[in-house]
mmCIF file of C-alpha atoms in Angstrom:
data_model
loop_
_atom_site.group_PDB
_atom_site.id
_atom_site.type_symbol
_atom_site.label_atom_id
_atom_site.label_comp_id
_atom_site.label_asym_id
_atom_site.label_seq_id
_atom_site.Cartn_x
_atom_site.Cartn_y
_atom_site.Cartn_z
ATOM 1 C CA UNK A 1 15.682 -20.153 -0.816
ATOM 2 C CA UNK A 2 15.458 -20.635 -4.548
ATOM 3 C CA UNK A 3 18.719 -20.392 -6.455
ATOM 4 C CA UNK A 4 19.680 -17.297 -8.368
ATOM 5 C CA UNK A 5 19.904 -19.366 -11.553
ATOM 6 C CA UNK A 6 16.338 -20.637 -11.184
ATOM 7 C CA UNK A 7 14.939 -17.165 -10.585
ATOM 8 C CA UNK A 8 16.881 -15.739 -13.510
ATOM 9 C CA UNK A 9 15.593 -18.474 -15.820
ATOM 10 C CA UNK A 10 12.020 -17.649 -14.815
ATOM 11 C CA UNK A 11 12.614 -13.940 -15.263
ATOM 12 C CA UNK A 12 14.100 -14.432 -18.702
ATOM 13 C CA UNK A 13 11.195 -16.598 -19.770
ATOM 14 C CA UNK A 14 8.550 -14.136 -18.609
ATOM 15 C CA UNK A 15 9.710 -10.705 -19.617
ATOM 16 C CA UNK A 16 10.066 -11.002 -23.352
ATOM 17 C CA UNK A 17 8.124 -7.891 -24.403
ATOM 18 C CA UNK A 18 9.753 -4.576 -23.397
ATOM 19 C CA UNK A 19 7.552 -1.977 -21.719
ATOM 20 C CA UNK A 20 9.806 0.946 -20.970
ATOM 21 C CA UNK A 21 13.254 0.472 -22.430
ATOM 22 C CA UNK A 22 16.528 -1.281 -21.608
ATOM 23 C CA UNK A 23 17.023 -0.121 -18.002
ATOM 24 C CA UNK A 24 14.087 -2.104 -16.636
ATOM 25 C CA UNK A 25 13.111 -5.614 -15.639
ATOM 26 C CA UNK A 26 12.011 -6.186 -19.226
ATOM 27 C CA UNK A 27 15.631 -6.049 -20.314
ATOM 28 C CA UNK A 28 16.087 -9.464 -18.651
ATOM 29 C CA UNK A 29 14.795 -10.981 -21.867
ATOM 30 C CA UNK A 30 17.523 -9.384 -23.944
ATOM 31 C CA UNK A 31 20.549 -10.572 -21.956
ATOM 32 C CA UNK A 32 20.735 -14.331 -22.525
ATOM 33 C CA UNK A 33 20.491 -17.332 -20.241
ATOM 34 C CA UNK A 34 23.848 -16.660 -18.586
ATOM 35 C CA UNK A 35 22.617 -13.569 -16.732
ATOM 36 C CA UNK A 36 22.629 -14.117 -12.954
ATOM 37 C CA UNK A 37 20.121 -12.645 -10.512
ATOM 38 C CA UNK A 38 22.344 -9.753 -9.440
ATOM 39 C CA UNK A 39 22.687 -8.632 -13.051
ATOM 40 C CA UNK A 40 18.991 -9.103 -13.668
ATOM 41 C CA UNK A 41 18.001 -7.021 -10.658
ATOM 42 C CA UNK A 42 20.440 -4.328 -11.712
ATOM 43 C CA UNK A 43 18.227 -3.731 -14.748
ATOM 44 C CA UNK A 44 15.573 -2.549 -12.297
ATOM 45 C CA UNK A 45 17.639 0.478 -11.407
ATOM 46 C CA UNK A 46 15.004 1.841 -9.001
ATOM 47 C CA UNK A 47 14.736 -1.398 -7.037
ATOM 48 C CA UNK A 48 16.166 -1.420 -3.517
ATOM 49 C CA UNK A 49 14.907 -4.764 -2.208
ATOM 50 C CA UNK A 50 12.606 -7.677 -2.949
ATOM 51 C CA UNK A 51 11.415 -10.472 -0.670
ATOM 52 C CA UNK A 52 9.138 -13.338 -1.637
ATOM 53 C CA UNK A 53 7.715 -15.761 0.899
ATOM 54 C CA UNK A 54 5.845 -18.912 -0.125
ATOM 55 C CA UNK A 55 3.963 -20.313 2.834
ATOM 56 C CA UNK A 56 6.548 -20.341 5.623
ATOM 57 C CA UNK A 57 9.509 -20.412 3.223
ATOM 58 C CA UNK A 58 11.420 -17.263 2.376
ATOM 59 C CA UNK A 59 12.433 -18.032 -1.169
ATOM 60 C CA UNK A 60 13.825 -14.654 -2.265
ATOM 61 C CA UNK A 61 15.454 -12.022 -0.040
ATOM 62 C CA UNK A 62 17.585 -9.634 -2.078
ATOM 63 C CA UNK A 63 18.659 -6.051 -1.464
ATOM 64 C CA UNK A 64 20.731 -5.107 -4.516
ATOM 65 C CA UNK A 65 20.908 -1.465 -3.399
ATOM 66 C CA UNK A 66 21.087 0.335 -0.085
ATOM 67 C CA UNK A 67 19.756 0.585 2.559
ATOM 68 C CA UNK A 68 19.012 -3.157 2.933
ATOM 69 C CA UNK A 69 16.325 -5.322 4.518
ATOM 70 C CA UNK A 70 16.696 -4.059 8.093
ATOM 71 C CA UNK A 71 16.862 -0.317 7.472
ATOM 72 C CA UNK A 72 13.801 1.907 7.438
ATOM 73 C CA UNK A 73 12.210 2.690 4.080
ATOM 74 C CA UNK A 74 9.625 5.371 3.347
ATOM 75 C CA UNK A 75 6.600 3.324 2.270
ATOM 76 C CA UNK A 76 4.842 6.404 0.849
ATOM 77 C CA UNK A 77 1.197 5.680 -0.020
ATOM 78 C CA UNK A 78 1.371 2.101 1.247
ATOM 79 C CA UNK A 79 0.488 4.027 4.419
ATOM 80 C CA UNK A 80 -3.073 4.334 3.100
ATOM 81 C CA UNK A 81 -3.493 0.577 3.308
ATOM 82 C CA UNK A 82 -2.315 0.560 6.932
ATOM 83 C CA UNK A 83 -4.836 3.269 7.820
ATOM 84 C CA UNK A 84 -7.510 1.050 6.262
ATOM 85 C CA UNK A 85 -6.446 -1.860 8.494
ATOM 86 C CA UNK A 86 -6.709 0.420 11.520
ATOM 87 C CA UNK A 87 -10.265 1.336 10.519
ATOM 88 C CA UNK A 88 -11.127 -2.355 10.661
ATOM 89 C CA UNK A 89 -9.562 -2.604 14.104
ATOM 90 C CA UNK A 90 -11.521 0.408 15.405
ATOM 91 C CA UNK A 91 -14.763 -1.115 14.132
ATOM 92 C CA UNK A 92 -13.880 -4.418 15.806
ATOM 93 C CA UNK A 93 -13.310 -2.707 19.180
ATOM 94 C CA UNK A 94 -16.556 -0.721 18.920
ATOM 95 C CA UNK A 95 -14.778 2.643 18.803
ATOM 96 C CA UNK A 96 -16.499 3.155 15.439
ATOM 97 C CA UNK A 97 -19.948 1.572 14.889
ATOM 98 C CA UNK A 98 -19.430 0.493 11.274
ATOM 99 C CA UNK A 99 -17.916 1.382 7.941
ATOM 100 C CA UNK A 100 -21.250 3.004 7.111
ATOM 101 C CA UNK A 101 -20.867 5.498 9.969
ATOM 102 C CA UNK A 102 -20.823 9.136 8.913
ATOM 103 C CA UNK A 103 -17.713 11.245 9.420
ATOM 104 C CA UNK A 104 -19.796 13.971 11.076
ATOM 105 C CA UNK A 105 -21.016 11.475 13.687
ATOM 106 C CA UNK A 106 -17.657 9.810 14.342
ATOM 107 C CA UNK A 107 -15.530 12.964 14.523
ATOM 108 C CA UNK A 108 -17.711 16.079 14.397
ATOM 109 C CA UNK A 109 -14.983 18.393 15.684
ATOM 110 C CA UNK A 110 -12.800 17.907 12.612
ATOM 111 C CA UNK A 111 -15.428 18.992 10.072
ATOM 112 C CA UNK A 112 -14.963 22.738 9.474
ATOM 113 C CA UNK A 113 -18.021 25.003 9.413
ATOM 114 C CA UNK A 114 -17.203 25.986 5.837
ATOM 115 C CA UNK A 115 -16.916 22.381 4.628
ATOM 116 C CA UNK A 116 -18.079 21.746 1.084
ATOM 117 C CA UNK A 117 -21.768 20.910 0.807
ATOM 118 C CA UNK A 118 -22.167 17.154 0.994
ATOM 119 C CA UNK A 119 -19.299 16.505 3.451
ATOM 120 C CA UNK A 120 -21.811 15.962 6.268
ATOM 121 C CA UNK A 121 -23.052 12.885 4.433
ATOM 122 C CA UNK A 122 -19.618 11.264 3.963
ATOM 123 C CA UNK A 123 -19.346 7.750 5.331
ATOM 124 C CA UNK A 124 -16.091 6.177 6.416
ATOM 125 C CA UNK A 125 -16.559 3.784 3.499
ATOM 126 C CA UNK A 126 -16.483 6.767 1.141
ATOM 127 C CA UNK A 127 -13.151 7.787 2.674
ATOM 128 C CA UNK A 128 -11.434 4.384 2.837
ATOM 129 C CA UNK A 129 -12.356 3.598 -0.779
ATOM 130 C CA UNK A 130 -11.230 7.066 -1.980
ATOM 131 C CA UNK A 131 -14.733 7.840 -3.224
ATOM 132 C CA UNK A 132 -15.385 11.015 -1.253
ATOM 133 C CA UNK A 133 -15.985 12.980 -4.457
ATOM 134 C CA UNK A 134 -13.796 15.930 -3.469
ATOM 135 C CA UNK A 135 -11.084 17.327 -5.710
ATOM 136 C CA UNK A 136 -7.825 15.431 -5.201
ATOM 137 C CA UNK A 137 -5.036 16.807 -3.024
ATOM 138 C CA UNK A 138 -2.505 14.402 -4.541
ATOM 139 C CA UNK A 139 -0.339 14.718 -7.628
ATOM 140 C CA UNK A 140 0.138 18.291 -8.768
ATOM 141 C CA UNK A 141 -2.018 19.583 -5.887
ATOM 142 C CA UNK A 142 -0.094 17.785 -3.150
ATOM 143 C CA UNK A 143 2.467 20.542 -2.596
ATOM 144 C CA UNK A 144 -0.158 23.233 -2.075
ATOM 145 C CA UNK A 145 -2.105 20.974 0.264
ATOM 146 C CA UNK A 146 0.824 20.235 2.599
ATOM 147 C CA UNK A 147 1.831 23.915 2.466
ATOM 148 C CA UNK A 148 -1.596 24.960 3.778
ATOM 149 C CA UNK A 149 -2.062 25.953 7.410
ATOM 150 C CA UNK A 150 -4.831 23.408 8.044
ATOM 151 C CA UNK A 151 -4.763 20.151 6.075
ATOM 152 C CA UNK A 152 -8.191 19.023 7.252
ATOM 153 C CA UNK A 153 -9.836 22.316 6.365
ATOM 154 C CA UNK A 154 -8.129 22.366 2.985
ATOM 155 C CA UNK A 155 -9.143 18.795 2.156
ATOM 156 C CA UNK A 156 -12.741 19.193 3.286
ATOM 157 C CA UNK A 157 -13.302 22.482 1.448
ATOM 158 C CA UNK A 158 -12.138 21.222 -1.944
ATOM 159 C CA UNK A 159 -14.807 21.434 -4.654
ATOM 160 C CA UNK A 160 -17.049 18.415 -5.100
ATOM 161 C CA UNK A 161 -16.193 16.914 -8.493
ATOM 162 C CA UNK A 162 -18.025 13.588 -8.247
ATOM 163 C CA UNK A 163 -20.855 12.003 -6.326
ATOM 164 C CA UNK A 164 -19.726 10.695 -2.906
ATOM 165 C CA UNK A 165 -19.610 6.916 -3.113
ATOM 166 C CA UNK A 166 -19.153 7.093 -6.893
ATOM 167 C CA UNK A 167 -15.851 6.991 -8.746
ATOM 168 C CA UNK A 168 -12.417 6.669 -7.162
ATOM 169 C CA UNK A 169 -10.467 9.922 -6.792
ATOM 170 C CA UNK A 170 -6.963 9.220 -5.538
ATOM 171 C CA UNK A 171 -6.292 11.757 -2.776
ATOM 172 C CA UNK A 172 -4.002 11.683 0.232
ATOM 173 C CA UNK A 173 -6.173 14.354 1.830
ATOM 174 C CA UNK A 174 -9.090 11.907 1.878
ATOM 175 C CA UNK A 175 -7.069 9.273 3.727
ATOM 176 C CA UNK A 176 -5.696 11.934 6.082
ATOM 177 C CA UNK A 177 -9.256 12.838 7.045
ATOM 178 C CA UNK A 178 -9.918 9.156 7.729
ATOM 179 C CA UNK A 179 -6.779 8.834 9.849
ATOM 180 C CA UNK A 180 -7.732 11.859 11.942
ATOM 181 C CA UNK A 181 -11.244 10.447 12.380
ATOM 182 C CA UNK A 182 -9.718 7.220 13.743
ATOM 183 C CA UNK A 183 -7.576 9.217 16.158
ATOM 184 C CA UNK A 184 -10.585 11.206 17.376
ATOM 185 C CA UNK A 185 -12.792 8.129 17.744
ATOM 186 C CA UNK A 186 -10.185 6.079 19.605
ATOM 187 C CA UNK A 187 -8.654 8.827 21.714
ATOM 188 C CA UNK A 188 -5.229 7.791 20.467
ATOM 189 C CA UNK A 189 -2.918 9.294 17.894
ATOM 190 C CA UNK A 190 -2.545 7.486 14.597
ATOM 191 C CA UNK A 191 0.981 6.564 15.707
ATOM 192 C CA UNK A 192 -0.321 5.015 18.932
ATOM 193 C CA UNK A 193 -2.986 3.131 17.000
ATOM 194 C CA UNK A 194 -0.492 1.827 14.449
ATOM 195 C CA UNK A 195 1.884 0.698 17.162
ATOM 196 C CA UNK A 196 -0.749 -0.822 19.423
ATOM 197 C CA UNK A 197 -2.863 -2.541 16.774
ATOM 198 C CA UNK A 198 -0.201 -3.542 14.221
ATOM 199 C CA UNK A 199 3.468 -3.207 15.075
ATOM 200 C CA UNK A 200 3.423 -4.370 18.716
ATOM 201 C CA UNK A 201 1.500 -7.612 18.127
ATOM 202 C CA UNK A 202 3.552 -8.284 14.995
ATOM 203 C CA UNK A 203 6.939 -7.564 16.535
ATOM 204 C CA UNK A 204 8.248 -4.576 14.611
ATOM 205 C CA UNK A 205 8.519 -0.847 15.217
ATOM 206 C CA UNK A 206 6.903 2.153 13.574
ATOM 207 C CA UNK A 207 8.778 5.400 14.260
ATOM 208 C CA UNK A 208 6.996 8.761 14.424
ATOM 209 C CA UNK A 209 6.441 10.393 11.049
ATOM 210 C CA UNK A 210 5.109 13.659 9.613
ATOM 211 C CA UNK A 211 2.349 15.544 11.447
ATOM 212 C CA UNK A 212 0.046 18.234 10.128
ATOM 213 C CA UNK A 213 -0.011 21.819 11.492
ATOM 214 C CA UNK A 214 -2.655 20.787 14.047
ATOM 215 C CA UNK A 215 -0.492 17.906 15.305
ATOM 216 C CA UNK A 216 -2.278 14.973 13.660
ATOM 217 C CA UNK A 217 -0.084 12.305 12.080
ATOM 218 C CA UNK A 218 -0.394 12.265 8.300
ATOM 219 C CA UNK A 219 -2.791 9.532 7.290
ATOM 220 C CA UNK A 220 -1.756 8.210 3.913
ATOM 221 C CA UNK A 221 1.908 9.035 3.343
ATOM 222 C CA UNK A 222 5.433 9.187 4.761
ATOM 223 C CA UNK A 223 5.336 6.263 7.216
ATOM 224 C CA UNK A 224 8.582 4.279 7.462
ATOM 225 C CA UNK A 225 8.977 0.529 7.899
ATOM 226 C CA UNK A 226 11.767 -1.937 7.316
ATOM 227 C CA UNK A 227 11.324 -4.227 4.316
ATOM 228 C CA UNK A 228 11.058 -7.140 6.758
ATOM 229 C CA UNK A 229 8.124 -5.409 8.493
ATOM 230 C CA UNK A 230 6.513 -4.858 5.090
ATOM 231 C CA UNK A 231 6.790 -8.580 4.416
ATOM 232 C CA UNK A 232 5.090 -9.290 7.758
ATOM 233 C CA UNK A 233 2.170 -7.108 6.675
ATOM 234 C CA UNK A 234 2.001 -8.955 3.363
ATOM 235 C CA UNK A 235 1.750 -12.200 5.338
ATOM 236 C CA UNK A 236 -1.008 -10.676 7.497
ATOM 237 C CA UNK A 237 -3.109 -9.947 4.417
ATOM 238 C CA UNK A 238 -2.332 -13.312 2.840
ATOM 239 C CA UNK A 239 -3.320 -15.146 6.040
ATOM 240 C CA UNK A 240 -6.633 -13.411 6.657
ATOM 241 C CA UNK A 241 -5.497 -11.139 9.482
ATOM 242 C CA UNK A 242 -3.574 -13.840 11.351
ATOM 243 C CA UNK A 243 0.090 -13.467 12.216
ATOM 244 C CA UNK A 244 2.174 -16.043 14.048
ATOM 245 C CA UNK A 245 -0.823 -17.651 15.665
ATOM 246 C CA UNK A 246 -2.744 -14.559 16.734
ATOM 247 C CA UNK A 247 -5.597 -12.640 15.160
ATOM 248 C CA UNK A 248 -4.303 -9.115 14.585
ATOM 249 C CA UNK A 249 -7.021 -7.778 12.247
ATOM 250 C CA UNK A 250 -10.471 -9.427 12.006
ATOM 251 C CA UNK A 251 -10.756 -11.922 9.170
ATOM 252 C CA UNK A 252 -14.084 -10.506 8.057
ATOM 253 C CA UNK A 253 -12.504 -7.063 7.674
ATOM 254 C CA UNK A 254 -9.686 -8.485 5.564
ATOM 255 C CA UNK A 255 -12.235 -10.310 3.437
ATOM 256 C CA UNK A 256 -14.336 -7.174 2.983
ATOM 257 C CA UNK A 257 -11.218 -5.140 2.198
ATOM 258 C CA UNK A 258 -10.386 -7.333 -0.766
ATOM 259 C CA UNK A 259 -13.703 -6.866 -2.538
ATOM 260 C CA UNK A 260 -13.346 -4.264 -5.322
ATOM 261 C CA UNK A 261 -15.507 -1.211 -4.613
ATOM 262 C CA UNK A 262 -14.004 1.026 -7.292
ATOM 263 C CA UNK A 263 -11.330 1.004 -9.988
ATOM 264 C CA UNK A 264 -8.180 3.064 -10.257
ATOM 265 C CA UNK A 265 -8.360 5.569 -13.118
ATOM 266 C CA UNK A 266 -4.604 5.072 -13.624
ATOM 267 C CA UNK A 267 -3.887 1.337 -13.405
ATOM 268 C CA UNK A 268 -7.426 0.025 -13.907
ATOM 269 C CA UNK A 269 -6.977 -2.183 -10.836
ATOM 270 C CA UNK A 270 -9.835 -2.769 -8.465
ATOM 271 C CA UNK A 271 -9.747 -0.945 -5.142
ATOM 272 C CA UNK A 272 -11.270 -2.231 -1.930
ATOM 273 C CA UNK A 273 -10.855 -0.907 1.586
ATOM 274 C CA UNK A 274 -7.444 0.654 1.047
ATOM 275 C CA UNK A 275 -6.006 -2.171 -1.081
ATOM 276 C CA UNK A 276 -5.582 -2.587 -4.830
ATOM 277 C CA UNK A 277 -6.708 -5.856 -6.428
ATOM 278 C CA UNK A 278 -5.091 -7.068 -9.656
ATOM 279 C CA UNK A 279 -6.712 -9.269 -12.282
ATOM 280 C CA UNK A 280 -4.008 -11.865 -11.626
ATOM 281 C CA UNK A 281 -5.040 -12.284 -7.987
ATOM 282 C CA UNK A 282 -2.663 -9.996 -6.112
ATOM 283 C CA UNK A 283 -3.762 -7.710 -3.302
ATOM 284 C CA UNK A 284 -1.431 -4.721 -3.105
ATOM 285 C CA UNK A 285 -0.494 -1.653 -1.154
ATOM 286 C CA UNK A 286 1.292 0.698 -3.534
ATOM 287 C CA UNK A 287 3.507 3.679 -2.768
ATOM 288 C CA UNK A 288 5.235 6.367 -4.824
ATOM 289 C CA UNK A 289 8.524 5.266 -6.312
ATOM 290 C CA UNK A 290 7.656 1.569 -6.335
ATOM 291 C CA UNK A 291 6.980 0.554 -2.735
ATOM 292 C CA UNK A 292 4.828 -2.594 -2.694
ATOM 293 C CA UNK A 293 3.254 -4.807 -0.051
ATOM 294 C CA UNK A 294 1.544 -7.659 -1.892
ATOM 295 C CA UNK A 295 -0.139 -10.981 -1.256
ATOM 296 C CA UNK A 296 -1.402 -13.669 -3.587
ATOM 297 C CA UNK A 297 -3.658 -15.710 -1.358
ATOM 298 C CA UNK A 298 -4.394 -18.473 -3.865
ATOM 299 C CA UNK A 299 -0.656 -19.122 -4.383
ATOM 300 C CA UNK A 300 0.287 -18.588 -0.720
ATOM 301 C CA UNK A 301 2.623 -15.726 -1.607
ATOM 302 C CA UNK A 302 3.679 -12.687 0.398
ATOM 303 C CA UNK A 303 5.878 -10.093 -1.318
ATOM 304 C CA UNK A 304 7.590 -6.885 -0.211
ATOM 305 C CA UNK A 305 9.380 -4.530 -2.591
ATOM 306 C CA UNK A 306 11.146 -1.261 -1.826
ATOM 307 C CA UNK A 307 12.420 1.161 -4.435
ATOM 308 C CA UNK A 308 13.921 4.613 -4.795
ATOM 309 C CA UNK A 309 11.289 6.869 -3.158
ATOM 310 C CA UNK A 310 12.405 9.928 -5.106
ATOM 311 C CA UNK A 311 11.561 8.619 -8.571
ATOM 312 C CA UNK A 312 8.099 8.065 -10.063
ATOM 313 C CA UNK A 313 6.681 4.596 -10.700
ATOM 314 C CA UNK A 314 3.813 4.964 -13.125
ATOM 315 C CA UNK A 315 1.490 2.165 -14.140
ATOM 316 C CA UNK A 316 2.834 2.339 -17.695
ATOM 317 C CA UNK A 317 6.429 2.594 -16.457
ATOM 318 C CA UNK A 318 8.367 1.168 -13.533
ATOM 319 C CA UNK A 319 5.299 0.003 -11.615
ATOM 320 C CA UNK A 320 4.219 -1.813 -14.762
ATOM 321 C CA UNK A 321 7.597 -3.539 -14.773
ATOM 322 C CA UNK A 322 7.105 -4.555 -11.146
ATOM 323 C CA UNK A 323 3.712 -6.017 -11.999
ATOM 324 C CA UNK A 324 5.282 -7.969 -14.852
ATOM 325 C CA UNK A 325 7.817 -9.284 -12.358
ATOM 326 C CA UNK A 326 5.028 -10.311 -9.971
ATOM 327 C CA UNK A 327 2.761 -11.775 -12.633
ATOM 328 C CA UNK A 328 5.536 -13.601 -14.457
ATOM 329 C CA UNK A 329 8.653 -14.741 -12.577
ATOM 330 C CA UNK A 330 7.207 -14.595 -9.072
ATOM 331 C CA UNK A 331 4.073 -16.609 -9.882
ATOM 332 C CA UNK A 332 6.125 -19.113 -11.866
ATOM 333 C CA UNK A 333 8.602 -19.261 -9.018
ATOM 334 C CA UNK A 334 5.791 -20.196 -6.653
ATOM 335 C CA UNK A 335 4.532 -22.878 -9.021
ATOM 336 C CA UNK A 336 8.013 -24.358 -9.427
ATOM 337 C CA UNK A 337 8.701 -24.322 -5.694
ATOM 338 C CA UNK A 338 5.368 -26.033 -4.989
ATOM 339 C CA UNK A 339 6.048 -28.625 -7.670
ATOM 340 C CA UNK A 340 9.526 -29.282 -6.294
#
């Protein structure tokens, strides 16, 4: 692994313009060349762990705060990206004809009779790209949504605020509908799908997580993985669906997933099939608080970051600091390691 001194030097060189104040990664630039990595990471007071793998080499593996690299972490909305991978798997097995299939044809039983006009025309692509057009159930509406007696009914009876297939509307309810559709189409719960299609072939575990009042696992939030498992998923994306010599997710699905279909109204990043795409070449799953599963395919990088799941990580705040860390020190670290 790279030395702490080398990483610190790269961090100091890259984070010279503060974004959010002294208790962030940007404070690296204000501390002088003698600052070691532990001190530098302490400035990211939400950060729990960071791992960076370059090719087959693990060059950073730090957990400056509990619970560590082997303990479960709530990955929050990184779950949405896993649901998107499972959609690709269900299409590959023929359980779902294509991403253009309509929700009403794939899982007719989950569409309530009072669904908002236009829901019958939703495609799975509309759902996986968060372009269903329905009012969001995330953010300030999330609490009321999860307090409802029927999450599917609540999500699918929200008012239509945009054209389906149009702009991105970030909504956990939309991904939950997709996850339930996958369960209905496959005859397996979302937990069984996630274990059978991802965790078992990749050698890690996914414990049960939150279920809705009807018993469906929440699609889009509250899954738990170890940071090491998150890094394995970053490698899967980086390596085109391959993991340790086996094809886990079809390469063509990975490739299609990384084509921007919309743009986040918050970060401005592109959004494909469940994955964010940065201008600097990263593909990311992003979760509340600063949970990140990222790959930079051109540089051969896989990155996993866990953070305090109880604190926000806005694009102009802590998440912005994490992106500065990825775009600056981590990319430079990769270049230096390759050169050395």
